[in-house]
Coordinates of C-alpha atoms in Angstrom, one line a residue:
X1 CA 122.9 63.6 101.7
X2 CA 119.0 64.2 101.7
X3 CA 117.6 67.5 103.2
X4 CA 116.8 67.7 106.4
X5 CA 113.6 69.4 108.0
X6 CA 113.4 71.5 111.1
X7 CA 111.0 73.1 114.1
X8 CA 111.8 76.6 114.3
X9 CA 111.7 78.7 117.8
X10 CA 114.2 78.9 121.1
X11 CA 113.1 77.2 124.3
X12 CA 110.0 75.4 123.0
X13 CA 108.3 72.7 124.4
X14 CA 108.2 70.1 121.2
X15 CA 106.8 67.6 120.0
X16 CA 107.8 64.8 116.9
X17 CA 107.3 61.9 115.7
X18 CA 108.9 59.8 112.8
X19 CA 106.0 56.9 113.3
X20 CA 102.2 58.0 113.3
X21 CA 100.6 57.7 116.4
X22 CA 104.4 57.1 118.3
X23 CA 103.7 59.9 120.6
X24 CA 101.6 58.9 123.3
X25 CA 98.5 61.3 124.2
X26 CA 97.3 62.7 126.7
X27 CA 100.0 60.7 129.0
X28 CA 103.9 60.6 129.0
X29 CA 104.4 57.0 130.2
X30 CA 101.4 55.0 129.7
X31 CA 101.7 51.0 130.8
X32 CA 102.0 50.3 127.1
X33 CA 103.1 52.4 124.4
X34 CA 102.3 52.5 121.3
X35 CA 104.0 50.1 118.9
X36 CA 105.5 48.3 121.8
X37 CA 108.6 51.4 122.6
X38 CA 109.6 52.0 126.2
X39 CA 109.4 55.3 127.6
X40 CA 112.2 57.5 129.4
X41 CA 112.5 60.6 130.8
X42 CA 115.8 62.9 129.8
X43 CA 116.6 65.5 132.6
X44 CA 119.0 68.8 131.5
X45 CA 118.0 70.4 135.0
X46 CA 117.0 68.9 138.2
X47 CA 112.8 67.5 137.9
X48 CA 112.8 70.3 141.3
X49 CA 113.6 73.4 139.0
X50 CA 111.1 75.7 138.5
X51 CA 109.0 75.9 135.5
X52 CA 111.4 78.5 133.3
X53 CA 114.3 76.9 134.1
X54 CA 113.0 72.8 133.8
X55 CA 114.8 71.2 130.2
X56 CA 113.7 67.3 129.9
X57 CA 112.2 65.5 127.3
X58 CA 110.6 62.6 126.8
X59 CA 111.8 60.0 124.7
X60 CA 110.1 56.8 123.5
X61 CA 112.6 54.3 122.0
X62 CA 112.9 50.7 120.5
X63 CA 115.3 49.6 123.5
X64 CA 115.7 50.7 127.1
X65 CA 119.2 53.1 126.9
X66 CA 120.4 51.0 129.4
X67 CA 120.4 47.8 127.4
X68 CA 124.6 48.0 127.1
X69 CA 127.8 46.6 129.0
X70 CA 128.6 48.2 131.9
X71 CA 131.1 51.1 131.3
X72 CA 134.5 50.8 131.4
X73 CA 137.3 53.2 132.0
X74 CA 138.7 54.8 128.8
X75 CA 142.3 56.3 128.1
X76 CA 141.8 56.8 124.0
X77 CA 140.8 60.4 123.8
X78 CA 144.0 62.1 125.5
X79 CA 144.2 65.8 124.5
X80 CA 140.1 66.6 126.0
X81 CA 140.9 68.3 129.2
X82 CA 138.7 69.2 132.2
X83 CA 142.0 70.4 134.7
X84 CA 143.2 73.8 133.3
X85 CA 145.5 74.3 136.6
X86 CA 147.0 76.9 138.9
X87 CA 149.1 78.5 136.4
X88 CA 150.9 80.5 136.6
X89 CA 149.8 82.4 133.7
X90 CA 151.5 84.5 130.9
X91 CA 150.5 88.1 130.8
X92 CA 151.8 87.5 127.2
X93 CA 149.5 87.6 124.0
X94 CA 149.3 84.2 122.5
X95 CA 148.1 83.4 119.1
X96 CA 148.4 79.7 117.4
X97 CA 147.9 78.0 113.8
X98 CA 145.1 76.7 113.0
X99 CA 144.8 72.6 114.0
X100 CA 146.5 70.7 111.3
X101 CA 144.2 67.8 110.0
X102 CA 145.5 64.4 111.4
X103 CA 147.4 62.3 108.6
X104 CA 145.8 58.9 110.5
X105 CA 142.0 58.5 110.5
X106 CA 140.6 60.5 112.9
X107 CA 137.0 60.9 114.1
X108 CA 135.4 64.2 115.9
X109 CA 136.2 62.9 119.0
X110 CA 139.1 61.7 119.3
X111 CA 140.5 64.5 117.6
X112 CA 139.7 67.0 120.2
X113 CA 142.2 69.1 122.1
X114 CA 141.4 71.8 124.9
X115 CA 143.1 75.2 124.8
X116 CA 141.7 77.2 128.0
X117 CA 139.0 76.6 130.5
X118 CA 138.0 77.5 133.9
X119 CA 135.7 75.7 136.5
X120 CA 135.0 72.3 136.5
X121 CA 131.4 69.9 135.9
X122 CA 131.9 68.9 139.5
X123 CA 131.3 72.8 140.1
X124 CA 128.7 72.8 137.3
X125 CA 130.3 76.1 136.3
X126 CA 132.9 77.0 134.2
X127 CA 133.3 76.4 130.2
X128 CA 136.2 75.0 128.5
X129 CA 137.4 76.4 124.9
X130 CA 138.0 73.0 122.2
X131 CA 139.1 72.8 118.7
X132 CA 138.5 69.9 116.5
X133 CA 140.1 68.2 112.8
X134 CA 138.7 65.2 111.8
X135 CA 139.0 63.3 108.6
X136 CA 136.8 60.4 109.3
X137 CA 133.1 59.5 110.6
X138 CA 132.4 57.7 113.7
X139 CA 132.4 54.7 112.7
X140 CA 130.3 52.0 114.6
X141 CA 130.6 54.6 117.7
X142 CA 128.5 56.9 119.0
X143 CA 129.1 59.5 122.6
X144 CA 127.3 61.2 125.0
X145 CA 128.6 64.2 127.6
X146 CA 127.3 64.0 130.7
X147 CA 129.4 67.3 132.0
X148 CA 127.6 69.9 130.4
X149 CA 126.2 71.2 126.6
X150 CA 128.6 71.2 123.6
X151 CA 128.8 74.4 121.4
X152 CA 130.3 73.3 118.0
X153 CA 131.4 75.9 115.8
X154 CA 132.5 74.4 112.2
X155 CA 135.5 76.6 110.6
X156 CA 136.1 74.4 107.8
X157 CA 133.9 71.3 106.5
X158 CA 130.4 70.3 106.6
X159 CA 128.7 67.8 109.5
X160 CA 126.2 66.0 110.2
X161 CA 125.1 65.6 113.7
X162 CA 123.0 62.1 114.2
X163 CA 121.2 62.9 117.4
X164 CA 118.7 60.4 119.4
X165 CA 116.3 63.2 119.3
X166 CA 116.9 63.5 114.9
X167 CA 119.6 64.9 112.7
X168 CA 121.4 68.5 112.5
X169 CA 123.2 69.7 109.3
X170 CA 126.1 72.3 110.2
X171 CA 128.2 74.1 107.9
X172 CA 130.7 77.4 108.4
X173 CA 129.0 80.2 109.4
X174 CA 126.3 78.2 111.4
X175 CA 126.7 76.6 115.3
X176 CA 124.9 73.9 117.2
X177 CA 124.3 72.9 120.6
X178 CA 123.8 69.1 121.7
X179 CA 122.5 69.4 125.3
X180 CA 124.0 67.6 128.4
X181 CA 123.4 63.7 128.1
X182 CA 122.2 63.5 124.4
X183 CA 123.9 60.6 122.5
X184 CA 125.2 61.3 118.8
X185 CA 127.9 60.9 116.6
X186 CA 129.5 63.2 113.9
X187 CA 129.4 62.4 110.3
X188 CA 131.7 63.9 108.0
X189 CA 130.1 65.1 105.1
X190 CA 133.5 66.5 103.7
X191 CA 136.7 64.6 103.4
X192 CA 138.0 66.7 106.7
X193 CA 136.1 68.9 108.9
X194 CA 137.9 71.5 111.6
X195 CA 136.3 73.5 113.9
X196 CA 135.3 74.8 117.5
X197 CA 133.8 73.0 120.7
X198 CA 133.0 75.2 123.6
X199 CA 131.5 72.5 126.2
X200 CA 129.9 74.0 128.7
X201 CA 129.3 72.7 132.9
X202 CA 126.9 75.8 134.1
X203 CA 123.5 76.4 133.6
X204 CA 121.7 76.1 129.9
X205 CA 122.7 78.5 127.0
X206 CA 119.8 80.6 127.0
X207 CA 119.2 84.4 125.0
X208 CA 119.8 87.3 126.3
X209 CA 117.3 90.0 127.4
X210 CA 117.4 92.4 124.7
X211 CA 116.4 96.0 127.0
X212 CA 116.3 99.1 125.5
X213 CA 116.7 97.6 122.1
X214 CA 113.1 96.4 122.3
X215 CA 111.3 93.1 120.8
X216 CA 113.7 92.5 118.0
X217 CA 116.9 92.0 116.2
X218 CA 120.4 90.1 117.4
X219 CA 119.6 86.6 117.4
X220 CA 115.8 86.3 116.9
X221 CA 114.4 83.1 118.0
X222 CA 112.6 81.9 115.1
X223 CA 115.7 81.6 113.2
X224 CA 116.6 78.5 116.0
X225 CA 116.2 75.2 114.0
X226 CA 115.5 71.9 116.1
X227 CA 115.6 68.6 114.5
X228 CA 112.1 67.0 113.9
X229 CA 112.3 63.0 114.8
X230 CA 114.5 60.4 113.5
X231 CA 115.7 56.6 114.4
X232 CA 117.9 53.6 113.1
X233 CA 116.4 50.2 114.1
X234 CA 120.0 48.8 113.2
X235 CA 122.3 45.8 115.0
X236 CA 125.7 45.3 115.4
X237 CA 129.0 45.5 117.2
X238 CA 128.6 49.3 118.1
X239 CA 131.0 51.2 121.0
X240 CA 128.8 53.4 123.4
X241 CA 131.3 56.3 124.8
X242 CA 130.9 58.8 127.4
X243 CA 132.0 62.0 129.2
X244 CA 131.4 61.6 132.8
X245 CA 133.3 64.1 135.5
X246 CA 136.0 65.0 133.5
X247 CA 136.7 61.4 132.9
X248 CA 136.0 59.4 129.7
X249 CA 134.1 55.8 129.4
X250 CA 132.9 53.0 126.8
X251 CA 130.7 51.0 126.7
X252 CA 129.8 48.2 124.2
X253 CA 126.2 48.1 122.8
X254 CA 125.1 45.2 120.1
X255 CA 122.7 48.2 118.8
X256 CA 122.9 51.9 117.7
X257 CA 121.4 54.0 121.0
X258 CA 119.9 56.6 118.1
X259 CA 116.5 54.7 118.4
X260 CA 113.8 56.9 119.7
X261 CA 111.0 56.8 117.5
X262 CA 108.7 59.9 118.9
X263 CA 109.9 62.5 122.1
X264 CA 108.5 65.7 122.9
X265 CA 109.7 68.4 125.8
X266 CA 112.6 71.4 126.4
X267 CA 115.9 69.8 126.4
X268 CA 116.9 69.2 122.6
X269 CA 120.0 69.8 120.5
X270 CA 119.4 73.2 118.0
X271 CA 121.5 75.0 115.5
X272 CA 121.4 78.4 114.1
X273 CA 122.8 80.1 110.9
X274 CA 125.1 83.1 112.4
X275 CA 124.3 85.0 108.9
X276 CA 121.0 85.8 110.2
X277 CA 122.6 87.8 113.5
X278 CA 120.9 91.3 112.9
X279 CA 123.4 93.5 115.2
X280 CA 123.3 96.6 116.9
X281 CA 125.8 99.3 116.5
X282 CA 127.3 102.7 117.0
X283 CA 126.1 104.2 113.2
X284 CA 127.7 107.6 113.4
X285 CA 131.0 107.7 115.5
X286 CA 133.3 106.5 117.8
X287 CA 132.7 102.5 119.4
X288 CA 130.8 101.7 122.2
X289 CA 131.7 99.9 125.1
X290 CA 133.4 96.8 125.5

């Protein structure tokens, strides 16, 4: 596959095009946009939030997103859980195998089973803890969560994320996020591919304040990597599904959603390389708390 390009920085306010002269200026819906796209507002946050806190992006796309048939209850993807239950719970360690890869054609999200959680996205708070094995693309299919931001942590294979918002190259060793309401799908860029999902109902994943350490070091944010813009202009008989509290939906589309031309704002999928972590640490003795 070809190699992609990135912005770098955390928490930026971007702005990309794949078209010259897609990105409106000055404006972000004018009454006609340039080459004819239609303009749409993403939200991560409530339009009320306040400044620091606000993630939405703008997107200008060949076809409204809501040019689809109407959603329809889903029961295919059986082992993604949002209801982690009373318990009770063992006070016993617990350890497991590694998730076999399927023997029947499996894509990333069908193959995704839930291990532990807590809270809920009607709460908007709580995570729940995912692993994945798939040994085939999404074919013809693409998803979006509407519950929270997905964490995907790749043990073994290599994937590429298509995003409406442009495309994300992960390997082992490196993570990325795809925000709340982004549509994608996974491409296998391996023959199997086995990993982590942490999805996540609370508030943005954001970096912590660093204190006494000072301006650098742990994960700095110019090591970040946000897709530049990307689109397919492509027909067909594609399936639209989605994540929607706790719940899971489809939707047929006769076109691939992944057709924003030019966006610019806060909420966009990111991926970092874990190898460039600079940690902190006791150098002479002993461990420090926790």
């Amino acid at each position: 596959m070809s190699t992609l390009h990135y912005q770098t920085g955390f928490g930026n306010s971007w702005a990309t095009e794949a078209l010259p002269g897609a990105l409106p200026v000055g404006r972000n819906s004018p009454q006609i946009c340039p080459y004819g796209l239609y303009a749409e507002q993403l939200s991560g946050t409530a339009f009320t939030a306040p400044r620091a806190d606000n993630r939405r992006s703008w997107l200008y796309r060949i076809r409204p997103a809501a040019a689809q048939q109407p959603f329809e209850p889903y029961e295919g993807i059986v082992d993604w859980l949002n209801t982690f239950g009373d318990g009770p719970v063992t006070p016993n360690p617990l350890r497991w195998d590694p998730q076999p890869v399927p023997e029947q054609a499996t894509d990333f999200i069908h193959s995704i089973r839930t291990w532990a959680g807590h809270g809920s996205p009607d709460e908007h708070a709580g995570v729940s803890i995912n692993l994945y094995a798939a040994n085939r693309s999404m074919q013809d299919s693409y998803f979006y969560n509407a519950d929270g931001e997905m964490l995907i942590v790749p043990q073994e294979g290599r994937l590429r994320l298509a995003t409406e918002l442009g495309l994300i190259d992960i390997e082992p060793c490196e993570i990325a996020v795809i925000p709340r309401g982004v549509r994608f799908r996974v491409l296998l860029i391996d023959s199997s591919a086995r990993g982590y999902l942490l999805e996540n109902f609370g508030a943005a994943l954001r970096l912590p304040e660093l204190g006494p350490i000072g301006s650098n070091c742990l994960a700095n944010a110019r090591d970040f990597q946000t897709p530049v813009s990307w689109y397919e202009d492509i027909e067909g008989d594609f399936t639209l599904y989605a994540k929607f509290t706790g719940g899971f939906w489809r939707a047929r589309t006769d076109h691939s959603p992944l057709d924003v031309v030019a966006w610019h704002g806060t909420h966009a999928p990111y991926k970092y390389d874990l190898r460039r972590f600079n940690a902190i640490g006791s150098i002479s003795y002993d461990h420090p708390d926790p």
